[in-house]
Tab-separated table of C-alpha atoms in Angstrom:
chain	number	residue	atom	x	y	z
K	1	UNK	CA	131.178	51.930	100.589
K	2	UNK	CA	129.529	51.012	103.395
K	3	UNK	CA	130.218	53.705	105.664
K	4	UNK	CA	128.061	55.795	102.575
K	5	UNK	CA	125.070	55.661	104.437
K	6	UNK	CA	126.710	56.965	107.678
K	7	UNK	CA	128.536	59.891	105.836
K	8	UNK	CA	125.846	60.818	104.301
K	9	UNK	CA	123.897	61.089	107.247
K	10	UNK	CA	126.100	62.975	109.394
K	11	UNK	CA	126.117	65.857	106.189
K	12	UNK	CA	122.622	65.875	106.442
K	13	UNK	CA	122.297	66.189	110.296
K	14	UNK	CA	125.025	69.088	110.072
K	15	UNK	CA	123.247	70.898	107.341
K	16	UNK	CA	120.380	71.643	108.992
K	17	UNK	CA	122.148	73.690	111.670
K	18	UNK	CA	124.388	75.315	109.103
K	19	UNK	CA	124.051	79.187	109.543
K	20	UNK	CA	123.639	81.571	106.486
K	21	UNK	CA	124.874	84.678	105.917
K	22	UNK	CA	123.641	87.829	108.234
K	23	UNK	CA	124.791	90.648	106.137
K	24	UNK	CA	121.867	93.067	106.131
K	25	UNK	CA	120.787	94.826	102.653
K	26	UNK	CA	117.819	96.591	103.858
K	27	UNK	CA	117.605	100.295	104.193
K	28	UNK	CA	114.961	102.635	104.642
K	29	UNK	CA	116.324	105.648	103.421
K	30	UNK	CA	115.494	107.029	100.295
K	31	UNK	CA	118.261	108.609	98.118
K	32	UNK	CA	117.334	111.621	96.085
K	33	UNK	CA	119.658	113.543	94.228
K	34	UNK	CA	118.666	117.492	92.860
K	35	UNK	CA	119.794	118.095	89.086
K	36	UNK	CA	118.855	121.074	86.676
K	37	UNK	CA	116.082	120.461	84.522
K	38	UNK	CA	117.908	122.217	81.473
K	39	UNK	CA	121.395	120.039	81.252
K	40	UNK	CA	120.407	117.447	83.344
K	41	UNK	CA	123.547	117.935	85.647
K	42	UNK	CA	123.586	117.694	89.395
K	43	UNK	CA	122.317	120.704	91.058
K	44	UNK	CA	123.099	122.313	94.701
K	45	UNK	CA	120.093	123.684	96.320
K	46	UNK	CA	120.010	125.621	99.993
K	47	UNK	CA	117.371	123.513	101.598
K	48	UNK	CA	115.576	124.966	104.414
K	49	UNK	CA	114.231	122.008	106.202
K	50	UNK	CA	112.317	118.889	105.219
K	51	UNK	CA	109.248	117.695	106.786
K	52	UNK	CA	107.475	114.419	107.041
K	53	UNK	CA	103.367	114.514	106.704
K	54	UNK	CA	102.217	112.989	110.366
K	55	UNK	CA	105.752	113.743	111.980
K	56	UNK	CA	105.420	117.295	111.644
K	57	UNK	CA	106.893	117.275	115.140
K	58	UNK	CA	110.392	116.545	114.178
K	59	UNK	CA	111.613	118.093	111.268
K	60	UNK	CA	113.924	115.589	109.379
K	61	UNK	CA	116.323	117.866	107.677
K	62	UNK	CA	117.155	121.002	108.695
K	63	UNK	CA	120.207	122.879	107.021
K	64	UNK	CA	120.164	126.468	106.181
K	65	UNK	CA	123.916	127.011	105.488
K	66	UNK	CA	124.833	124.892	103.093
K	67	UNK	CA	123.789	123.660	99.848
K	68	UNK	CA	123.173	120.159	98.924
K	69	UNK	CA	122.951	118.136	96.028
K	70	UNK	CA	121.517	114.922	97.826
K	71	UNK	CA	119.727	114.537	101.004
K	72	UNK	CA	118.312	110.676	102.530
K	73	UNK	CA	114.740	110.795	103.528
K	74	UNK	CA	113.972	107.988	105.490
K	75	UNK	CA	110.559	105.866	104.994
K	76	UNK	CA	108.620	104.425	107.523
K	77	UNK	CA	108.124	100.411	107.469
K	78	UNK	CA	105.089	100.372	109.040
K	79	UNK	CA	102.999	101.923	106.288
K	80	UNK	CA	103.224	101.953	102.775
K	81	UNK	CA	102.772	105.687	101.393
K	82	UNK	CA	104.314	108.905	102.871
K	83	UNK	CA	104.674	112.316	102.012
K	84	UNK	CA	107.563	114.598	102.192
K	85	UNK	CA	107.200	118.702	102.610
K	86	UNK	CA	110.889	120.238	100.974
K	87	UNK	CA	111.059	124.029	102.281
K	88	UNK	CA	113.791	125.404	99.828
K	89	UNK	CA	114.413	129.272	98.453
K	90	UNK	CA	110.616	130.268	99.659
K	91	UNK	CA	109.051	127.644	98.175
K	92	UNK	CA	107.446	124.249	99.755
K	93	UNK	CA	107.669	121.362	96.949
K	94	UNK	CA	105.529	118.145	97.759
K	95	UNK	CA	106.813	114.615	97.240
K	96	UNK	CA	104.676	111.445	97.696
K	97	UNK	CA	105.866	108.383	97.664
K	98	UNK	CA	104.223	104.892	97.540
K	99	UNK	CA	106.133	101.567	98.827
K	100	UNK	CA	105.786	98.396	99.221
K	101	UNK	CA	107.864	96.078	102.095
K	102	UNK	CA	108.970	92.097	101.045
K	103	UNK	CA	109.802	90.764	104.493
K	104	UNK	CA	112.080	87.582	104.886
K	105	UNK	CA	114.577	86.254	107.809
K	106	UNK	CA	117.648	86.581	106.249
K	107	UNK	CA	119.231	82.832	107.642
K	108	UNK	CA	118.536	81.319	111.125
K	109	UNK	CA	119.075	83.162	114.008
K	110	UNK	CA	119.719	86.283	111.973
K	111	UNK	CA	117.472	89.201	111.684
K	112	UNK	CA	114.405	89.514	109.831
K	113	UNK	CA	114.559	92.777	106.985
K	114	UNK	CA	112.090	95.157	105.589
K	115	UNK	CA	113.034	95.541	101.934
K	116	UNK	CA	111.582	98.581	100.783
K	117	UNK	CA	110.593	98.758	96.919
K	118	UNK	CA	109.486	101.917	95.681
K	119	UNK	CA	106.457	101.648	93.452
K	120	UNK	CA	105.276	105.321	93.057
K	121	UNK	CA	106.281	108.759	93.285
K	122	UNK	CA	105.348	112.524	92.706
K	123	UNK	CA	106.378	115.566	93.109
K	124	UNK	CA	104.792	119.023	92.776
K	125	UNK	CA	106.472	122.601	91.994
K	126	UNK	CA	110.069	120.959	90.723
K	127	UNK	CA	109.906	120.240	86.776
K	128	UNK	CA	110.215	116.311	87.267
K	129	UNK	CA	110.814	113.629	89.123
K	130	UNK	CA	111.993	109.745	88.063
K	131	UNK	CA	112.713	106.463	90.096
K	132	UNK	CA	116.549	105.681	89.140
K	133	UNK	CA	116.688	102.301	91.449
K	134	UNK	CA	112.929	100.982	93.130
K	135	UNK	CA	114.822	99.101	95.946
K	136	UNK	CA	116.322	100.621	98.848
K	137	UNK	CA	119.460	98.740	100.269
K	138	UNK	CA	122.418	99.632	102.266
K	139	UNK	CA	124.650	100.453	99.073
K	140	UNK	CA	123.068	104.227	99.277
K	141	UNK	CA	122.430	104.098	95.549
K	142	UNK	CA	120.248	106.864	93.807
K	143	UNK	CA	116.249	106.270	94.251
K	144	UNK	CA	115.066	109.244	92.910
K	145	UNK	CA	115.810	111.977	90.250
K	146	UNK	CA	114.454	115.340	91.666
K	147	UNK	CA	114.814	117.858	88.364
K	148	UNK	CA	114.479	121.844	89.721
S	1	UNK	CA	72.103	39.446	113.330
S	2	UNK	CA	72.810	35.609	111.577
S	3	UNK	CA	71.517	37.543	108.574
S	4	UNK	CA	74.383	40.652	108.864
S	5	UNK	CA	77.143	37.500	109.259
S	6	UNK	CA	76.050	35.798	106.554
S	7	UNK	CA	76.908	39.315	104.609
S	8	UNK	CA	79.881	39.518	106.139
S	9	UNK	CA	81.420	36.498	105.029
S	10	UNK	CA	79.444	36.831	101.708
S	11	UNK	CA	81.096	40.179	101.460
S	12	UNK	CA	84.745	38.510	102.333
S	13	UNK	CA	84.523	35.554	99.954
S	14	UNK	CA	83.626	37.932	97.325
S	15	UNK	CA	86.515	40.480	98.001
S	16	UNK	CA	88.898	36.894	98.179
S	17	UNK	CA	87.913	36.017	95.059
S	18	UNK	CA	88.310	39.249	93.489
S	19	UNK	CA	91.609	39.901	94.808
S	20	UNK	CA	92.574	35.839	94.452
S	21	UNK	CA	91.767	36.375	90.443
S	22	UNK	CA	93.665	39.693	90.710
S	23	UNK	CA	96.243	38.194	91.890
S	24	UNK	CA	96.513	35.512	89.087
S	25	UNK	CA	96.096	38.069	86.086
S	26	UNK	CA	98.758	40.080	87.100
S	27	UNK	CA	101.124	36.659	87.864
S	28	UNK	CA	100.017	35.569	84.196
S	29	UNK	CA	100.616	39.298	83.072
S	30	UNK	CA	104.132	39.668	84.624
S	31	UNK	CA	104.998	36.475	83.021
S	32	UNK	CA	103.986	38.103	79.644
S	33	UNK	CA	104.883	41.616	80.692
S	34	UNK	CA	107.846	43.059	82.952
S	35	UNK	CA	106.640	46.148	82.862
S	36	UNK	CA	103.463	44.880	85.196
S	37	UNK	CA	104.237	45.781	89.022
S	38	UNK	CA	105.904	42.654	91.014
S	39	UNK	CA	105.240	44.244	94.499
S	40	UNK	CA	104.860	47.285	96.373
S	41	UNK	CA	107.674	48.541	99.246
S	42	UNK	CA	106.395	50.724	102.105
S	43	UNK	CA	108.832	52.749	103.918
S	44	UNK	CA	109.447	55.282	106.635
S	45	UNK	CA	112.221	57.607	106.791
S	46	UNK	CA	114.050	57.528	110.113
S	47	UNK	CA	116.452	61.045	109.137
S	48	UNK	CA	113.097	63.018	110.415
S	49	UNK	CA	112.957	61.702	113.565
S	50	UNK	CA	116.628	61.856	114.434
S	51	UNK	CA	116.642	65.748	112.967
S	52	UNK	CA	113.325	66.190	115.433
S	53	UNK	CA	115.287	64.955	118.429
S	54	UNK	CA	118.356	66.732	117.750
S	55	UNK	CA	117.469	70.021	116.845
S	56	UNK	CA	113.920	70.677	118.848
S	57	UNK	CA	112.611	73.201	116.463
S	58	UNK	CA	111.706	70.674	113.835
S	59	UNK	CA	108.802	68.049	113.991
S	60	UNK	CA	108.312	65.393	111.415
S	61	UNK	CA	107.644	62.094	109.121
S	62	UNK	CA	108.280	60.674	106.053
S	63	UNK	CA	106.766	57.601	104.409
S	64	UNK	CA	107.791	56.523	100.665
S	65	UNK	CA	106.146	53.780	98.301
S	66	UNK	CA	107.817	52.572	95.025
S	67	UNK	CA	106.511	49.715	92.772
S	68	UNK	CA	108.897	48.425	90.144
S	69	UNK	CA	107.832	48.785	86.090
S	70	UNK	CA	110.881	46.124	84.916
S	71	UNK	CA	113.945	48.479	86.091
S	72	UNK	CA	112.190	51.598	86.970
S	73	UNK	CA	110.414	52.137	90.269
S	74	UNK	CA	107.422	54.849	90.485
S	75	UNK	CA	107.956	56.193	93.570
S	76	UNK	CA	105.540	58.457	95.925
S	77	UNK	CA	107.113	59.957	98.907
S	78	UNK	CA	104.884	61.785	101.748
S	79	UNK	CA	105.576	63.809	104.455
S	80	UNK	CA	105.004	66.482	107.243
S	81	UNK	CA	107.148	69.377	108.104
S	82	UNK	CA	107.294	71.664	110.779
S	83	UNK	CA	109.850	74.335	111.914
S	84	UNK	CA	109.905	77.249	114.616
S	85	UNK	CA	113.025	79.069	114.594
S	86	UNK	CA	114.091	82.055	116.633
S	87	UNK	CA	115.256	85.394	114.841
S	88	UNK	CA	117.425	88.308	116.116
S	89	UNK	CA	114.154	90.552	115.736
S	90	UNK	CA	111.430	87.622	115.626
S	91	UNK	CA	109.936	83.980	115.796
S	92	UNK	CA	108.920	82.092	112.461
S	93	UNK	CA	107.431	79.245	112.296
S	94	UNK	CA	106.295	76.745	109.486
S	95	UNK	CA	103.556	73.857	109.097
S	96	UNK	CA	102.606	71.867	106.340
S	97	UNK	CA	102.460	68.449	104.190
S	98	UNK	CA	103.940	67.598	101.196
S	99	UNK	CA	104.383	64.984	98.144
S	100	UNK	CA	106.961	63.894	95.708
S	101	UNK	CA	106.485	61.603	92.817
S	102	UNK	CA	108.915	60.147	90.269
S	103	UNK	CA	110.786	57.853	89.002
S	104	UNK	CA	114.095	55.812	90.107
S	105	UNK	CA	116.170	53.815	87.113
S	106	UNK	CA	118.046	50.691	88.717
S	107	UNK	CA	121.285	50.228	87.381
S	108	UNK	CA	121.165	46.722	89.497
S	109	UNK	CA	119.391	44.744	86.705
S	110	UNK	CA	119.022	41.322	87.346
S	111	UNK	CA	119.462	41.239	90.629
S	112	UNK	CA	116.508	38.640	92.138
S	113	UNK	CA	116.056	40.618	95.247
S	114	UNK	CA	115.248	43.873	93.874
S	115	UNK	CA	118.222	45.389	95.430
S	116	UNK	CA	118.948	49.307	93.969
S	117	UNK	CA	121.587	51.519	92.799
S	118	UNK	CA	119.389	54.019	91.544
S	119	UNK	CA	118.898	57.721	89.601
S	120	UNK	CA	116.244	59.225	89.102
S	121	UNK	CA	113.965	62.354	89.865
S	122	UNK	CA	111.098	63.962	91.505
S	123	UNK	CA	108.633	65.863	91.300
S	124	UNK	CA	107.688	67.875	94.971
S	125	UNK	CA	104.686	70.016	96.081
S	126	UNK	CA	103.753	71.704	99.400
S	127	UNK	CA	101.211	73.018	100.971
S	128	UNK	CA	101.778	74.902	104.346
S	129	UNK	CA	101.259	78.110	106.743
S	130	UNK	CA	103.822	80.104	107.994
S	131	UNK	CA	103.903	82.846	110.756
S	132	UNK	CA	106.520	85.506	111.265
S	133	UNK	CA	106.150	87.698	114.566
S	134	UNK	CA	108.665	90.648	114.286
S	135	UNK	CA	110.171	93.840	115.516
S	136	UNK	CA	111.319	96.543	113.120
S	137	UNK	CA	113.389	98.848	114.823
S	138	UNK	CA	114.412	102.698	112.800
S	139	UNK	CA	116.067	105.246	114.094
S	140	UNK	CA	113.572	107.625	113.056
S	141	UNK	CA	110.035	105.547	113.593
S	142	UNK	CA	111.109	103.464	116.872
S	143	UNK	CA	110.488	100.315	117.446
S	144	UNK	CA	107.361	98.847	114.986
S	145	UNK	CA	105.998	95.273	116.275
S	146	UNK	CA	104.456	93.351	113.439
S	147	UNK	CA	103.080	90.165	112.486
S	148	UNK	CA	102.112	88.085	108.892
S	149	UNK	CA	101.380	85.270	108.008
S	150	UNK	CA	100.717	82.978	104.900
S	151	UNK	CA	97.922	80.597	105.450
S	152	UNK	CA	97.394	77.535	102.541
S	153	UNK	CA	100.690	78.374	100.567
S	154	UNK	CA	102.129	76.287	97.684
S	155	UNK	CA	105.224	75.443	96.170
S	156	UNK	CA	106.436	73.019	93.911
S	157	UNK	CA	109.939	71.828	93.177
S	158	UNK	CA	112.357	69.190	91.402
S	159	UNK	CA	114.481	67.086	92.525
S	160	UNK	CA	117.469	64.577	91.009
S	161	UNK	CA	117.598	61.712	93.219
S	162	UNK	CA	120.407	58.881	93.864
S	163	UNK	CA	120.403	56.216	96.496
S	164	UNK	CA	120.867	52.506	97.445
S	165	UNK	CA	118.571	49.690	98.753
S	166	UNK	CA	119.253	46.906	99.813
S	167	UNK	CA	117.357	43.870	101.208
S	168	UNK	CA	118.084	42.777	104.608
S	169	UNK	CA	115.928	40.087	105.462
S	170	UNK	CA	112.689	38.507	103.793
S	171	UNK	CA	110.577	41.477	102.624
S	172	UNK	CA	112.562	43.896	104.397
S	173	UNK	CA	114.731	46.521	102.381
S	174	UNK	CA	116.661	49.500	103.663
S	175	UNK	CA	118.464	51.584	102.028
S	176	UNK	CA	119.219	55.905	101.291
S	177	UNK	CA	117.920	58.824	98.704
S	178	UNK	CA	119.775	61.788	98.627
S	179	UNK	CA	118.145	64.413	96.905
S	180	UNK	CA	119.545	67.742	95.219
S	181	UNK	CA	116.334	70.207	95.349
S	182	UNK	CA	116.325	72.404	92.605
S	183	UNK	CA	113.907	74.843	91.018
S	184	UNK	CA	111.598	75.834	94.167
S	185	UNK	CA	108.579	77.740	92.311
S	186	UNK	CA	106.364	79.823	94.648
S	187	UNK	CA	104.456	83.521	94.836
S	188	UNK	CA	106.605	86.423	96.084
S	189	UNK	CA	104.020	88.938	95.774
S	190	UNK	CA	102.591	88.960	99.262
S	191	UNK	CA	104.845	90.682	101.944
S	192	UNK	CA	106.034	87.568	103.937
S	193	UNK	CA	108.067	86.210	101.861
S	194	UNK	CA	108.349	82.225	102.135
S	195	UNK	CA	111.366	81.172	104.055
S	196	UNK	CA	111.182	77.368	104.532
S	197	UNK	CA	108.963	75.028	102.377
S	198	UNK	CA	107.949	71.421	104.238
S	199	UNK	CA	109.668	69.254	102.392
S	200	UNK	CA	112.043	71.421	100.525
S	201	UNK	CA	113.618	73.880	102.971
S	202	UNK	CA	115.146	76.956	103.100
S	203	UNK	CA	113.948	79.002	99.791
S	204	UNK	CA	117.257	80.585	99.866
S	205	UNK	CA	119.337	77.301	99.248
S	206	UNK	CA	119.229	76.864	95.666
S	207	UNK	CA	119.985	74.243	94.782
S	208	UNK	CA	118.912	73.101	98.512
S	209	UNK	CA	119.986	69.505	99.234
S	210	UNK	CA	117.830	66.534	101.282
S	211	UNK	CA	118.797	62.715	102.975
S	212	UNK	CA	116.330	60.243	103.676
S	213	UNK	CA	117.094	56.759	104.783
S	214	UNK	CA	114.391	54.377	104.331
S	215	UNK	CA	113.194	50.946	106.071
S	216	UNK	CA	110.686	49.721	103.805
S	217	UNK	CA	108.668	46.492	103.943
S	218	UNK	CA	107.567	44.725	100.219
S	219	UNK	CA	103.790	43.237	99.885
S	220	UNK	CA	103.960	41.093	97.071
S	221	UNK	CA	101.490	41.672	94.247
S	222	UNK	CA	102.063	38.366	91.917
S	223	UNK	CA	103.929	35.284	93.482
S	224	UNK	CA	107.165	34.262	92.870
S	225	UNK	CA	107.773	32.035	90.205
């Protein structure tokens, strides 16, 4: 009983040096799946190249081959709206996106994360777009709905 | 100059008095009452200081009160908190005060010289700044140095509380709290989001767990009988 005090102590003293857990969540890439508008199932479409607004420079996607049903834009932590130029089958559909970033350390002497949560999005020329999953993490999950 | 000394020691007899009469109210009222106050203990926590030393990137103090109500104690506990830590990608750092107040139930009843085996609970809040300086780095945008910060931020808490204290010499009491932090209520809306809260600690730790070990020192607010 009397050594209490002492125990006690010592859990507290090696507490504060405990480490957490490192495993980075964050992502910054967006993932948007294609699906026809009439039955709602996934859709291949032969993208021609996709452009970021302000990066015109370097074209982000570029595939004229083959066709895709998914492609990962990427979004850019240091702002918080972009918008993305999709060249497909002679047509240029526009897709802005508004974000927000909540950024934490994720334990001592880890790394601190940008977690990217989607709060808006359009899209012009396809029939409709919807936000499946707000957050971006690592999983790769779908973000957007792109309906052609 | 004779005049202002005269005042003086007016003003002193006066205070005497007052407290003198004080004093023998709340004697007469104890006798009556328990739950009238006995004494007050004031203590410092000496876990802070040893953490400070030990791990450099944490400065701070602790002082606690607690005045006894027959077997419960209100207790007020004070503090200041501050942290710098170094991140893969950044620096944060953390500075700020906080309170708790509660109540501790002694299961020692009858013991003369106020000696505790307590439970009890807590209420915390703290206010505080904290700075993050950081580098995002993405394959496609480079390298994106950034800085926030969150200047007169709250947060409030509760805690369940066990300890021991024990006398150790005349008016002289030492003794432990451990604490299990639950509940840590604060705004996530801004994009820093809080990391470490003075006084509670890492946001992510829930529950989060605290240790303080108290010397405290008793003044006497009725006489013993």
């Amino acid at each position: 009983m009397k050594y209490l005090p002492l125990i006690a102590l010592a859990l507290s003293l090696f507490s504060c040096f405990e480490k957490g857990d490192c495993t980075d969540i964050s992502s910054n890439k967006m993932k948007v799946n294609f699906y026809k508008f009439s039955d709602k199932k996934s859709k291949k479409i032969l993208i021609d190249s996709i452009i970021i607004e302000g990066w015109e420079d370097s074209v982000m996607y570029k595939n004229e081959v083959d066709s895709i049903t998914t492609v990962l834009l990427p979004l850019d932590p240091a702002v918080k709206e972009m918008t993305y130029y999709l060249y497909y089958q002679n047509k240029i559909a526009t897709l802005d996106i508004d974000y927000i970033s909540h950024t934490f350390p994720l334990a001592p002497e880890c790394k601190v994360i940008d977690l990217l949560t989607l709060t808006d999005a359009a899209a012009t020329v396809v029939q409709e777009l919807t936000i499946s999953q707000h957050e971006l993490t690592s999983n790769e999950t779908e973000n957007i709905k792109l309906y052609f | 100059m004779r005049r202002r000394i005269s005042n003086y020691i007016f003003s002193l007899l006066v205070f005497a008095t007052g407290f003198v009469q004080a004093q023998m109210i709340m004697q007469n009222d104890s006798m009556r009452n328990p739950y009238i106050p006995t004494g007050v203990r004031i203590g410092v926590d000496v876990v802070a200081p040893i953490v400070a030393i030990v791990s450099k990137d944490f400065k701070g103090w602790e002082l606690n009160a607690d005045t006894d109500f027959k077997n419960s104690y209100l207790v007020l506990e004070v503090g200041h908190w501050a942290r710098e830590m170094v991140l893969e990608n950044g620096d944060y750092s953390n500075s700020g005060n906080y309170w708790r107040v509660g109540v501790d139930a002694n299961f020692l009843k009858k013991d003369p010289d106020k000696n505790m085996f307590f439970f009890g609970f807590r209420f915390g809040h703290s206010r505080f700044n904290e700075k993050l300086d950081y580098i995002i780095t993405t394959p496609e945008f480079g390298s994106v140095p950034s800085s926030l910060e969150n200047k007169n931020f709250k947060a409030n808490w509760l805690e369940l509380t066990t300890g021991l204290k024990v006398k150790i010499m005349k008016s002289f009491w030492m003794g432990y709290t451990g604490r299990i932090k639950l509940y840590p209520s604060f705004s996530k809306d801004q994009q820093l989001q809080t990391y470490d809260i003075p006084g509670y600690g890492l946001t992510f730790k829930k529950p989060w767990w605290g240790f303080s070990y108290y010397l405290m020192y008793r003044i006497p607010l009725v006489k013993k009988r």
